[in-house]
mmCIF file of C-alpha atoms in Angstrom:
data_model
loop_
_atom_site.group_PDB
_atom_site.id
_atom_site.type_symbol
_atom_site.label_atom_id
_atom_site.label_comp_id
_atom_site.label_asym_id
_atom_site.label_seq_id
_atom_site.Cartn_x
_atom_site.Cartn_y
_atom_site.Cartn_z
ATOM 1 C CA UNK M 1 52.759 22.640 -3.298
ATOM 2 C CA UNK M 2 55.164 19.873 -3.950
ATOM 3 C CA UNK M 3 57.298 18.317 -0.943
ATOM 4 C CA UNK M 4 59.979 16.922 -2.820
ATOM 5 C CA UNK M 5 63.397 18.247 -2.485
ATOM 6 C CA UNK M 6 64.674 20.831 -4.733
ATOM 7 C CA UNK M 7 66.843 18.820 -6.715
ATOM 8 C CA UNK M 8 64.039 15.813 -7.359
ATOM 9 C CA UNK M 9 61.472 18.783 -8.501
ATOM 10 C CA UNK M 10 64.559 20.090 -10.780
ATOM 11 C CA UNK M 11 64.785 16.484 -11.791
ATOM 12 C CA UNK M 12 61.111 16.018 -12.684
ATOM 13 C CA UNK M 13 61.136 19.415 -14.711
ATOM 14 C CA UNK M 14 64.278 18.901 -16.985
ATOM 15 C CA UNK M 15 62.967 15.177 -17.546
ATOM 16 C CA UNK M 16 59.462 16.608 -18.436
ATOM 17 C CA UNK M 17 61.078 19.578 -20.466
ATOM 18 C CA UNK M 18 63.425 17.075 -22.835
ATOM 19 C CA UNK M 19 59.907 15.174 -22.829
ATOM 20 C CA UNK M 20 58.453 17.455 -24.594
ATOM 21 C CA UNK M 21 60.878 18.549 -26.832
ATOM 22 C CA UNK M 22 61.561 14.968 -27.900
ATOM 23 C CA UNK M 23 57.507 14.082 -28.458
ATOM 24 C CA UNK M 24 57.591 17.563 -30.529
ATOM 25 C CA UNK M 25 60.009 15.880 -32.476
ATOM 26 C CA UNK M 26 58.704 12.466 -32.826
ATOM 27 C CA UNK M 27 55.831 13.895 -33.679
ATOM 28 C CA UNK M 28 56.869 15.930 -36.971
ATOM 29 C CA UNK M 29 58.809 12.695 -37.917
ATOM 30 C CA UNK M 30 56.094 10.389 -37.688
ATOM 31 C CA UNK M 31 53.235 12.393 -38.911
ATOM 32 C CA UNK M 32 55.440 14.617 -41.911
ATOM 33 C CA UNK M 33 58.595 13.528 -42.815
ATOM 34 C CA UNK M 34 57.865 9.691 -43.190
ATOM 35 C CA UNK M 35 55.702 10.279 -45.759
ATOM 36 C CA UNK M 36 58.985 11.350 -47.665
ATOM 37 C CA UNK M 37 60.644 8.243 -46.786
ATOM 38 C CA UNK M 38 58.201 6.124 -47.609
ATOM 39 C CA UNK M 39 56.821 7.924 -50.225
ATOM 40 C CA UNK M 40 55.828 5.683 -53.986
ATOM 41 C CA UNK M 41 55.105 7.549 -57.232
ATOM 42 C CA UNK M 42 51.037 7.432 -57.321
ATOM 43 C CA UNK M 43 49.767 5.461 -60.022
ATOM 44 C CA UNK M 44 47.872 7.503 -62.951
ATOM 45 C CA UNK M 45 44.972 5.970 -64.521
ATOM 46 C CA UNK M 46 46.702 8.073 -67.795
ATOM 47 C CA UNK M 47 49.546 9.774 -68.667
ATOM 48 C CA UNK M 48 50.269 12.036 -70.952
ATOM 49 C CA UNK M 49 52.639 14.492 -72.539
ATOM 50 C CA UNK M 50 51.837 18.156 -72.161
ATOM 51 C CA UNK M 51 53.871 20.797 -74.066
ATOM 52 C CA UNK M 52 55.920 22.533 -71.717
ATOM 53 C CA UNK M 53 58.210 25.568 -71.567
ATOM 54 C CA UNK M 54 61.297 26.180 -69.598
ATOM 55 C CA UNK M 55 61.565 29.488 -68.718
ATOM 56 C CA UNK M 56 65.498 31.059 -67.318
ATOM 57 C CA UNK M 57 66.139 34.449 -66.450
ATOM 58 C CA UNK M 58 69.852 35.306 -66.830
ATOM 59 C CA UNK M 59 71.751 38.597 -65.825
ATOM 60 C CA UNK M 60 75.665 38.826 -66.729
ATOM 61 C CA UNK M 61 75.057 34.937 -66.422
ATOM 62 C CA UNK M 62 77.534 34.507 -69.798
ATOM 63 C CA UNK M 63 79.921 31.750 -68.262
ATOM 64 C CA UNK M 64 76.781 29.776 -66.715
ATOM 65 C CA UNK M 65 75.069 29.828 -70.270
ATOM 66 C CA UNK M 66 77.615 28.396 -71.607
ATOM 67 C CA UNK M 67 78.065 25.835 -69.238
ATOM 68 C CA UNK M 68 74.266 24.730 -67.960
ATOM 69 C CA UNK M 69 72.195 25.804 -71.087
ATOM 70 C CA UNK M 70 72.663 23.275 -73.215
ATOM 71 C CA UNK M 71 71.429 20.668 -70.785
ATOM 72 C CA UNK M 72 68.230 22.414 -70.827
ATOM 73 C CA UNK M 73 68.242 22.300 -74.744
ATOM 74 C CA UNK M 74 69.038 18.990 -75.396
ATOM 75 C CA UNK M 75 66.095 17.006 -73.658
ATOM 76 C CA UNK M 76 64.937 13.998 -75.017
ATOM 77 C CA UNK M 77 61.054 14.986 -75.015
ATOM 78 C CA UNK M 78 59.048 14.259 -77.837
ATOM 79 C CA UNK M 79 55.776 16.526 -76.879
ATOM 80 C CA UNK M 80 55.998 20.222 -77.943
ATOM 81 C CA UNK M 81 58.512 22.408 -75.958
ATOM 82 C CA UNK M 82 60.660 25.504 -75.589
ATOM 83 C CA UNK M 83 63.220 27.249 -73.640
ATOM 84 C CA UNK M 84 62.855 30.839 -73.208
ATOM 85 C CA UNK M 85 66.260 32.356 -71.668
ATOM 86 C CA UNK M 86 65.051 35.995 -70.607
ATOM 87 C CA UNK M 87 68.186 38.459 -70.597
ATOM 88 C CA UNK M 88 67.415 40.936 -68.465
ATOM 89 C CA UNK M 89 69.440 43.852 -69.544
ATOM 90 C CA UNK M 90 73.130 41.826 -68.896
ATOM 91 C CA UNK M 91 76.303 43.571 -69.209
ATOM 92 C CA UNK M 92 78.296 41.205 -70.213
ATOM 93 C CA UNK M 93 78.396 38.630 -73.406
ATOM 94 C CA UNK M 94 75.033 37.336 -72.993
ATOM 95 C CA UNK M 95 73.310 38.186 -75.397
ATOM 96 C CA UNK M 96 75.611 37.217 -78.183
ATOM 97 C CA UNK M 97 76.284 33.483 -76.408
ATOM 98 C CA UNK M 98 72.219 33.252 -77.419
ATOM 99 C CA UNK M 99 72.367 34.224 -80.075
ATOM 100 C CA UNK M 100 74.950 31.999 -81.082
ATOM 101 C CA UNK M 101 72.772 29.218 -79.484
ATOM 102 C CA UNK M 102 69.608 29.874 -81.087
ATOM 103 C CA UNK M 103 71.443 29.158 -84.505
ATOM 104 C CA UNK M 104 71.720 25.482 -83.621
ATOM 105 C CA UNK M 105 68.890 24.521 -81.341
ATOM 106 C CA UNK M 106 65.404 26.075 -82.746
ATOM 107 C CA UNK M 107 63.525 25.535 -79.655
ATOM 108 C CA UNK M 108 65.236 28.295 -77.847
ATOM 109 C CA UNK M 109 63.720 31.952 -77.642
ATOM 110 C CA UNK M 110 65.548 34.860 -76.347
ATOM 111 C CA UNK M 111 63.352 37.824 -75.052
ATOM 112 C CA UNK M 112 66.501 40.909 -74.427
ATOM 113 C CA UNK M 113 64.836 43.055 -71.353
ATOM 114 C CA UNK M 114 66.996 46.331 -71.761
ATOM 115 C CA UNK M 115 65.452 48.332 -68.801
ATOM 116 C CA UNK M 116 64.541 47.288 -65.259
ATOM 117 C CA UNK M 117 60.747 47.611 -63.669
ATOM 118 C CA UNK M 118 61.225 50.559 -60.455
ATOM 119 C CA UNK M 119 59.975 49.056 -57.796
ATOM 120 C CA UNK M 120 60.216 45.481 -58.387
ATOM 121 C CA UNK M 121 63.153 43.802 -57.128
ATOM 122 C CA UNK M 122 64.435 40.733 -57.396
ATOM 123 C CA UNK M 123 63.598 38.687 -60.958
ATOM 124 C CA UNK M 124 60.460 38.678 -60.544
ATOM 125 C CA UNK M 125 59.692 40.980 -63.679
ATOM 126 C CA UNK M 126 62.275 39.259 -66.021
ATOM 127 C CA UNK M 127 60.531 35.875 -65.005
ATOM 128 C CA UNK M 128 57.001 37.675 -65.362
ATOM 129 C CA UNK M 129 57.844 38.347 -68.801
ATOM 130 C CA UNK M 130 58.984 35.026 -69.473
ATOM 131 C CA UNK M 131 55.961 33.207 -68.299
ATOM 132 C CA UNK M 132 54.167 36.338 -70.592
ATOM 133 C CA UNK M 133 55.898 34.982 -73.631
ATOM 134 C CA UNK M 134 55.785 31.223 -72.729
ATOM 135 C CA UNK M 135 53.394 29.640 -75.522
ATOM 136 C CA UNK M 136 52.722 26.542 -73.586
ATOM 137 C CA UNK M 137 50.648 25.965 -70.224
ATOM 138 C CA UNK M 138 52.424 24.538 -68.205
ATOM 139 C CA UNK M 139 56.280 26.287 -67.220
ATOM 140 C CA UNK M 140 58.567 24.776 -66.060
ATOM 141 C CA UNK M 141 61.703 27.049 -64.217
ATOM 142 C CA UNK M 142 64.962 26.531 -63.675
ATOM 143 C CA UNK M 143 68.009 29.001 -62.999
ATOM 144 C CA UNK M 144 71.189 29.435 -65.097
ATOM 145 C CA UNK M 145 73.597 28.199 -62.109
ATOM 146 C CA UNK M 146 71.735 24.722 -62.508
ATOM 147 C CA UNK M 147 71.969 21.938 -64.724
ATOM 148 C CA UNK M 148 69.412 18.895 -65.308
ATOM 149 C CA UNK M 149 70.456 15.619 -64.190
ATOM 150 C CA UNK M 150 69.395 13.711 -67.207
ATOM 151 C CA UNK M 151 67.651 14.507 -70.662
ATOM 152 C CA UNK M 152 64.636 13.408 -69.494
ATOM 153 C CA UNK M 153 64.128 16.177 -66.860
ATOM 154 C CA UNK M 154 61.431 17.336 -68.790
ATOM 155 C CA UNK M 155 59.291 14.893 -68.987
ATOM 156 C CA UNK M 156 59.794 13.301 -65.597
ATOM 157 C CA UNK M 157 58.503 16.565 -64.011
ATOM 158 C CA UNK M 158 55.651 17.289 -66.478
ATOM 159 C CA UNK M 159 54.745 13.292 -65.389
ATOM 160 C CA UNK M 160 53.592 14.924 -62.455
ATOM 161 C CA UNK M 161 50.755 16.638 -63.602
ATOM 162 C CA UNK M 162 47.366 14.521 -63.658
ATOM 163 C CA UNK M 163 43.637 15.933 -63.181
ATOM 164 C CA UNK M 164 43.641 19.082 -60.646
ATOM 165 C CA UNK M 165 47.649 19.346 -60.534
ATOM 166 C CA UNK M 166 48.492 22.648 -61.052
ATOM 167 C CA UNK M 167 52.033 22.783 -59.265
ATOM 168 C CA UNK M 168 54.739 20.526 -59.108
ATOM 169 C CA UNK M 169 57.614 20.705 -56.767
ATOM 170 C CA UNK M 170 60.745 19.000 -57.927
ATOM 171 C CA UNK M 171 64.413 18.951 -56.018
ATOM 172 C CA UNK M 172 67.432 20.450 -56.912
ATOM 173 C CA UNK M 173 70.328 19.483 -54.872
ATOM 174 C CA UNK M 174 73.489 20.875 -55.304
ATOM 175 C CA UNK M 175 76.863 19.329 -56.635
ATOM 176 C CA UNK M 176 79.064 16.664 -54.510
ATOM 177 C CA UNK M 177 82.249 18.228 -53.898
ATOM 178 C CA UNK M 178 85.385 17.065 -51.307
ATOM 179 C CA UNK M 179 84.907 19.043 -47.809
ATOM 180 C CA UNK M 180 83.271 19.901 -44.856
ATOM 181 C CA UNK M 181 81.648 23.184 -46.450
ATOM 182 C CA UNK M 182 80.564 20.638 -49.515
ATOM 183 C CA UNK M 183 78.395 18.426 -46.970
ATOM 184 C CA UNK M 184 77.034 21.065 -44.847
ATOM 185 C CA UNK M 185 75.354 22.979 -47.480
ATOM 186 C CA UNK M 186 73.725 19.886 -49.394
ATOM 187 C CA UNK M 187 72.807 18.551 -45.729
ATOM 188 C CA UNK M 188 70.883 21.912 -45.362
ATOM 189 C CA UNK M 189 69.722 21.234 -48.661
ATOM 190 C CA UNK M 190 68.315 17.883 -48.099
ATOM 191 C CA UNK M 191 67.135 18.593 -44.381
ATOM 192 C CA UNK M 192 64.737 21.905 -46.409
ATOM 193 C CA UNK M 193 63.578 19.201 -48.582
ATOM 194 C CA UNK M 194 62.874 16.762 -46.302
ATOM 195 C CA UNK M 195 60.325 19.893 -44.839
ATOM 196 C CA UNK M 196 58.942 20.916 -47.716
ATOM 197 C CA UNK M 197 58.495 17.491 -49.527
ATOM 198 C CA UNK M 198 56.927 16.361 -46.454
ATOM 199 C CA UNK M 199 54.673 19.185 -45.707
ATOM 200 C CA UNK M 200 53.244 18.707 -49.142
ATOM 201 C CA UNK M 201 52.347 15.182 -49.288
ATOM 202 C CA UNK M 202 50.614 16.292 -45.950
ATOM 203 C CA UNK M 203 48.577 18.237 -47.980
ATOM 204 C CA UNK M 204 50.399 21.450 -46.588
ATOM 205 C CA UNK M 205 52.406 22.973 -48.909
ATOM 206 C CA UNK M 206 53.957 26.309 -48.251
ATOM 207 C CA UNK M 207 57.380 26.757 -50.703
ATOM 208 C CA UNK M 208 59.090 25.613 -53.824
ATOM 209 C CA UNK M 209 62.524 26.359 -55.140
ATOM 210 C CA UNK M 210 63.007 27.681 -58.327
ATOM 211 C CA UNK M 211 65.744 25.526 -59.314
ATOM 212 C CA UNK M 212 62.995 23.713 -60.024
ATOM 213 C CA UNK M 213 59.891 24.223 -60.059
ATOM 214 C CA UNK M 214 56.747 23.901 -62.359
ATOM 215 C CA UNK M 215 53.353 25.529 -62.351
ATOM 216 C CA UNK M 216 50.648 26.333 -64.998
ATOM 217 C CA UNK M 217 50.090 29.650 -66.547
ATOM 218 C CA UNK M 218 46.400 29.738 -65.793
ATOM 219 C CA UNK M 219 47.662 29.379 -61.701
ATOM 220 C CA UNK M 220 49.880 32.586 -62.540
ATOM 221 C CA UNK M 221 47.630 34.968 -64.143
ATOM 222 C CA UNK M 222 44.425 34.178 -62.068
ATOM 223 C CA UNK M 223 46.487 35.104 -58.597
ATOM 224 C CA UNK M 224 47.833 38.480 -60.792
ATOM 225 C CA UNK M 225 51.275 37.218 -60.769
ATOM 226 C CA UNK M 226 53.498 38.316 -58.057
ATOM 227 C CA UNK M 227 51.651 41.411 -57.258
ATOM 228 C CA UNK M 228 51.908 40.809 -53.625
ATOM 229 C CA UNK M 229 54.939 40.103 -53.092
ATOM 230 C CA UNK M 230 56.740 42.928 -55.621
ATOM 231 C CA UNK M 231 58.172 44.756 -53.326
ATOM 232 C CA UNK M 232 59.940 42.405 -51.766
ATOM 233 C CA UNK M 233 63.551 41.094 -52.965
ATOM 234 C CA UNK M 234 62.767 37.651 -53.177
ATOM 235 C CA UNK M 235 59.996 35.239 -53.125
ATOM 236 C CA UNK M 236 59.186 34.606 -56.981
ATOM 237 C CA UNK M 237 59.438 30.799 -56.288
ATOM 238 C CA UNK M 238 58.394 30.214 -52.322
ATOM 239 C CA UNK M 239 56.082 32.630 -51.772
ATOM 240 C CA UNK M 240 53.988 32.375 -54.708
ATOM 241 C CA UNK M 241 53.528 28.725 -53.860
ATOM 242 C CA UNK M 242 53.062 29.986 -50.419
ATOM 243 C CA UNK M 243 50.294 31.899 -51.566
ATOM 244 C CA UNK M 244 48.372 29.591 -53.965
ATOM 245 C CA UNK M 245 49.469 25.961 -53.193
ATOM 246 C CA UNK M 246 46.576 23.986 -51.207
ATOM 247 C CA UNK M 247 46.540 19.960 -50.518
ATOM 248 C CA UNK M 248 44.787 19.452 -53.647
ATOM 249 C CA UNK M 249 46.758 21.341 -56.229
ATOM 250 C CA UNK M 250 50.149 20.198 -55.701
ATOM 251 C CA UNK M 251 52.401 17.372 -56.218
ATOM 252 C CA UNK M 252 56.028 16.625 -55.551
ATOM 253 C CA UNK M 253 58.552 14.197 -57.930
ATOM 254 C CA UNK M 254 61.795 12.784 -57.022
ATOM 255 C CA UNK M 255 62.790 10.824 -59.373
ATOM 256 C CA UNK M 256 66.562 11.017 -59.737
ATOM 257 C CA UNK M 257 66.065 11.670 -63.647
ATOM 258 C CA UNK M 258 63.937 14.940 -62.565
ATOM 259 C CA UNK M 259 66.568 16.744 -60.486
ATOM 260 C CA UNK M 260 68.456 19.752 -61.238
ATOM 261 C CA UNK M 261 72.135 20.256 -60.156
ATOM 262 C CA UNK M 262 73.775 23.222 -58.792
ATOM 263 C CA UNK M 263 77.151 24.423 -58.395
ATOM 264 C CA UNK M 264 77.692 24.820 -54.124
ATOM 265 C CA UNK M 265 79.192 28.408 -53.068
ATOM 266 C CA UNK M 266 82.924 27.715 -52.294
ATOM 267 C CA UNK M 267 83.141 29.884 -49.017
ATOM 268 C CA UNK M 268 81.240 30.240 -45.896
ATOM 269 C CA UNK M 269 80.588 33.601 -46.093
ATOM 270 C CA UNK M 270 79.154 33.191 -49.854
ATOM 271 C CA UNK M 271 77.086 30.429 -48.573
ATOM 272 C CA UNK M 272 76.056 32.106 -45.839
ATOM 273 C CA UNK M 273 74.949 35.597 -48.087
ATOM 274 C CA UNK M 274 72.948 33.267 -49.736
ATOM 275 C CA UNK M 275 71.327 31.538 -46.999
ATOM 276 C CA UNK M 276 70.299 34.865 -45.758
ATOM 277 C CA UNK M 277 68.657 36.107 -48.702
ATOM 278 C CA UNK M 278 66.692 33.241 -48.924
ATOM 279 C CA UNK M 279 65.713 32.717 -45.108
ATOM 280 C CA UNK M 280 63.866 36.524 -45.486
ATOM 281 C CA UNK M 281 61.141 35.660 -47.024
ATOM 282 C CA UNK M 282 59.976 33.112 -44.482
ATOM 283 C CA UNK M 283 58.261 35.556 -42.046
ATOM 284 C CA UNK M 284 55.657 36.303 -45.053
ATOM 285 C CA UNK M 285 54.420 32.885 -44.997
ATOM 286 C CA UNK M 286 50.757 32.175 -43.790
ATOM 287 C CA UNK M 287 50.591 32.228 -39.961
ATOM 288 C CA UNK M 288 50.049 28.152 -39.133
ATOM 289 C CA UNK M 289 52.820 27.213 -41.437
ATOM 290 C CA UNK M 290 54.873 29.691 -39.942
ATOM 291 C CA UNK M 291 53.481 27.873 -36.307
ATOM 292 C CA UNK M 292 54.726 24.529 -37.550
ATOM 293 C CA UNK M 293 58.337 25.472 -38.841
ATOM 294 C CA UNK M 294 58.872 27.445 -35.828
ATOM 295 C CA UNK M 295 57.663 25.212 -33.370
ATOM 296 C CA UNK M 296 59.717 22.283 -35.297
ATOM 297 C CA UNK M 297 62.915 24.366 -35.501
ATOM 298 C CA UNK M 298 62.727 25.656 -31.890
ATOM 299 C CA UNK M 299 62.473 21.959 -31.160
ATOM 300 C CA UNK M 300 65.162 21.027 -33.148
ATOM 301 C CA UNK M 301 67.162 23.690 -31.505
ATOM 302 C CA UNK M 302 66.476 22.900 -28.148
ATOM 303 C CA UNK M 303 66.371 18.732 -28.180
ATOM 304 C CA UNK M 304 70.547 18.230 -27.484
ATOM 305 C CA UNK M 305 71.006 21.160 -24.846
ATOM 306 C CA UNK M 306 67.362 19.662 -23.116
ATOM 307 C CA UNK M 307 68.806 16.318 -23.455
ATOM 308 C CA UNK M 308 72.322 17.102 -21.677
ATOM 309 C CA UNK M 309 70.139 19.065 -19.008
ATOM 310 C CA UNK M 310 67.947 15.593 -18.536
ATOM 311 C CA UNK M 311 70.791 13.249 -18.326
ATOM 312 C CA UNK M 312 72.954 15.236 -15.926
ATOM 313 C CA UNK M 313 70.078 16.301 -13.176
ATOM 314 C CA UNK M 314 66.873 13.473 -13.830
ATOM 315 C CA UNK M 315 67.498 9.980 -14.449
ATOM 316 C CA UNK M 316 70.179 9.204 -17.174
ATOM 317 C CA UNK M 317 68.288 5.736 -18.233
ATOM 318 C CA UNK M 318 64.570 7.147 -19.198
ATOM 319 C CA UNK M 319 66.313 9.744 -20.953
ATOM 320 C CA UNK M 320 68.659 7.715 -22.693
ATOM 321 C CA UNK M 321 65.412 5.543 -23.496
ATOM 322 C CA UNK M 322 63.546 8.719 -24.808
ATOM 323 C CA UNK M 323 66.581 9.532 -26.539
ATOM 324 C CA UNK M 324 66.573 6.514 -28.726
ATOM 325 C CA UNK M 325 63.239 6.382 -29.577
ATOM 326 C CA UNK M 326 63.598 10.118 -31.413
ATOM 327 C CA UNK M 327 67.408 8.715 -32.981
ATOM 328 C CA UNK M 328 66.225 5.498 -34.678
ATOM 329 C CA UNK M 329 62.909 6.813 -36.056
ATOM 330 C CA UNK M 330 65.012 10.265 -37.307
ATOM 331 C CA UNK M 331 67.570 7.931 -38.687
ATOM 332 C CA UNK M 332 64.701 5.580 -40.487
ATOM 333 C CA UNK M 333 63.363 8.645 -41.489
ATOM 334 C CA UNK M 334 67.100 10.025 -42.821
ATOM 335 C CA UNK M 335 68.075 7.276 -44.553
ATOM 336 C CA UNK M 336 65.428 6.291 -46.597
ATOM 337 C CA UNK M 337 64.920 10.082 -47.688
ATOM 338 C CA UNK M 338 68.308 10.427 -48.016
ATOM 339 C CA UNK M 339 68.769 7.409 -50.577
ATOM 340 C CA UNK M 340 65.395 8.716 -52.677
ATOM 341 C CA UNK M 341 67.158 11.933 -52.729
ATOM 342 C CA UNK M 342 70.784 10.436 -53.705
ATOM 343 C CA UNK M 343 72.497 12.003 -50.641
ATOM 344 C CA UNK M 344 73.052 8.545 -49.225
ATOM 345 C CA UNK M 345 76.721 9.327 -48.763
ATOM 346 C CA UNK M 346 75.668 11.808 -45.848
ATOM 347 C CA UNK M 347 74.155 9.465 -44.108
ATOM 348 C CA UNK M 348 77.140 8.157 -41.934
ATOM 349 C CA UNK M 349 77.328 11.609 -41.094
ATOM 350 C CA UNK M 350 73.605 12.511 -40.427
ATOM 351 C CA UNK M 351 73.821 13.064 -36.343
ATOM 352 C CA UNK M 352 76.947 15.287 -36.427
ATOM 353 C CA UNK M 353 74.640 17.386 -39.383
ATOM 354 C CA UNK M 354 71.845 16.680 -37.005
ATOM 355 C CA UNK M 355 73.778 18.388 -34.060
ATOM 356 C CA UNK M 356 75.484 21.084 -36.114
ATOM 357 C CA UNK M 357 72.121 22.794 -37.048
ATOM 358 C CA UNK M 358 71.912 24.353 -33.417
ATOM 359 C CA UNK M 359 74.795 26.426 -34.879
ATOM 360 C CA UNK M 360 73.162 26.887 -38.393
ATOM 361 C CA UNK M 361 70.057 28.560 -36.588
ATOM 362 C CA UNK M 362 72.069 30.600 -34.202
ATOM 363 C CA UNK M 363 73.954 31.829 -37.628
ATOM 364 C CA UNK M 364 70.634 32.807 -39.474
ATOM 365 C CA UNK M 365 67.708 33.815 -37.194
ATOM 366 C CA UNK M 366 68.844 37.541 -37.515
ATOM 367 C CA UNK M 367 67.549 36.436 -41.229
ATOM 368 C CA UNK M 368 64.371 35.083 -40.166
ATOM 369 C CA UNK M 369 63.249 37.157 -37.290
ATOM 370 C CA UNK M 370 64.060 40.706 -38.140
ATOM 371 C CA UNK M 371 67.400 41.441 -40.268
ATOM 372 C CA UNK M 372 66.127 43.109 -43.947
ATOM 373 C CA UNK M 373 67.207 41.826 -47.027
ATOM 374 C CA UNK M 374 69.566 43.336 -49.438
ATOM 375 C CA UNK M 375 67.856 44.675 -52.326
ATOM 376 C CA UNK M 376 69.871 41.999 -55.087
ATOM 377 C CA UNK M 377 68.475 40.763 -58.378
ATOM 378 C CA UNK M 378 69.619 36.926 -57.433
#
């Protein structure tokens, strides 16, 4: 048994607790996410262009259309390509916007879905039958709420296809608007990037977001699709990838050109609805990449309440020390991702974001522990 006094062994433990929460933490930043920040397009011994199509599904998604499509429909790509907009069964003027579309741009097909598939929720049947009518192999997905960032979005993601690519993971931040609410969501954003980017340049890839997100049809039909994952509400674009991405059939592109852009919610409690939806899916994903996000977001959650614990009852100058050894590799880390990702202007910000995240995982781990998801087509 130990003979120091109570409140040295209370020192020792709270010193050796924020310890290990900080090394957890050093440790995902120096092994994962620097390979974000430092990341350089690999060099391909050829490149070529493949035809591609673009596949959106749409539902009472009229005012978006209008907006967003004709970003898609305008790329500058000079390889065979296509945009199939699948209308599944939309109440509204959908269906005549595309067909008032499809009289000037030739590239785009319409497939009308008039009934809805019992038992599958979600859009993963309207996107089903859009990768079933796509006439190219590789598809490339988008949603109607989202906009490319340039005309060469096409071709900038298909660049990332080379021998053995069969997925590639793009990013798709969302609009820069004045506010707090504005800067919270595309920190949130950026910080899921940073984790999934990261992950799969460690040769661990576990999600994609279908904002954008390509794959090749021969990937689809040989894993049946998303049989497995039917019943559930979501999961078309993460857990597929979940489910057949591996270290040697995936890459990731960044280039600024390759983005898509999304309009941000405009309240908290849209955000939040949305945020829920897609935190549901998580507890589906295979059981060690569930280990590492938990054990980095417990981390996360823990490091500033361990660290105020440490440097009120141990020794305020090794913590302090430990301390700044986790803030200037996480801000190295931050602000090199941040400027490849062109959310440099949320850098000055980036340890307030840091700190508010306690309160973003105390708002959604109802979603990822045991709360069900609504039963929602988006």
């Amino acid at each position: 048994m130990s003979h120091l006094p109570p409140y040295l062994l209370w020192s020792e433990i709270w010193f050796t607790f924020f310890c290990l929460i900080a090394g957890i933490q050093i440790f995902y930043y120096a092994w994962f996410f620097q390979r974000l920040a430092f990341f350089r397009k690999p060099s391909k011994e050829k490149s070529q262009q493949h035809p591609v199509s673009v596949i959106i599904c749409a539902r009472d998604e009229a005012p978006n259309l209008a907006a967003n499509l004709p970003g898609a429909l305008v790329q500058v790509y000079p390889s065979s390509h296509e945009v199939i907009v699948v209308n599944h069964n939309s109440q509204d003027d959908t269906r005549y916007l595309l067909e008032e579309f499809k009289k000037t741009f030739k590239d785009l097909h319409i497939v009308n879905l008039e009934y809805e598939a019992k038992g599958i929720p979600g859009k993963k049947y309207p996107l089903s039958m859009g990768i079933r009518e796509a006439k190219h192999e590789v598809v490339l997905l988008t949603d109607t709420d989202c906009i490319p960032a340039s005309e060469y979005w096409i071709e900038k993601m298909q660049d990332g296809y080379d021998d053995g690519i069969k997925i590639v993971l793009g990013y798709s931040p969302y609009q820069k608007r004045p506010g707090l609410l504005n800067k919270l969501i595309r920190f949130e954003t950026f910080h899921s990037a940073l984790q999934y980017l990261s992950f799969a340049l460690a040769g661990q890839p576990y999600m994609g977001v279908g904002r954008n997100l390509s794959y090749k049809k021969e990937l689809f039909f040989k894993n049946k699709g998303f049989s497995s994952v039917n019943h559930l509400p979501g999961g078309d674009d993460d857990l597929f990838i979940n489910q057949v991405a591996d270290g040697s059939n995936t890459r990731i592109v960044i280039d600024p050109e390759s983005f898509t852009l999304s309009e941000p919610k405009k309240t908290f409690r849209e955000w939040v609805q949305q945020k829920t939806r897609h935190h549901s899916t998580g507890k589906f994903y295979r059981p060690k990449q569930k280990w590492l996000l938990g054990i980095y977001s417990l981390s996360q959650f823990l490091f500033y309440p361990a660290f105020l614990l440490s440097l009120i009852y141990a020794s305020w100058i090794l913590t302090l020390i430990v301390f700044a050894l986790r803030f200037l590799l996480q801000g190295i880390v931050y602000f090199k991702s941040m400027k490849k990702l062109e959310e440099a202007d949320l850098f000055p910000f980036w340890w307030l974001l840091d700190i508010w995240m306690i309160g973003y995982y105390l708002i959604f781990a109802p979603s990822l522990l045991w709360k069900k998801p609504r039963m929602e087509w988006r």
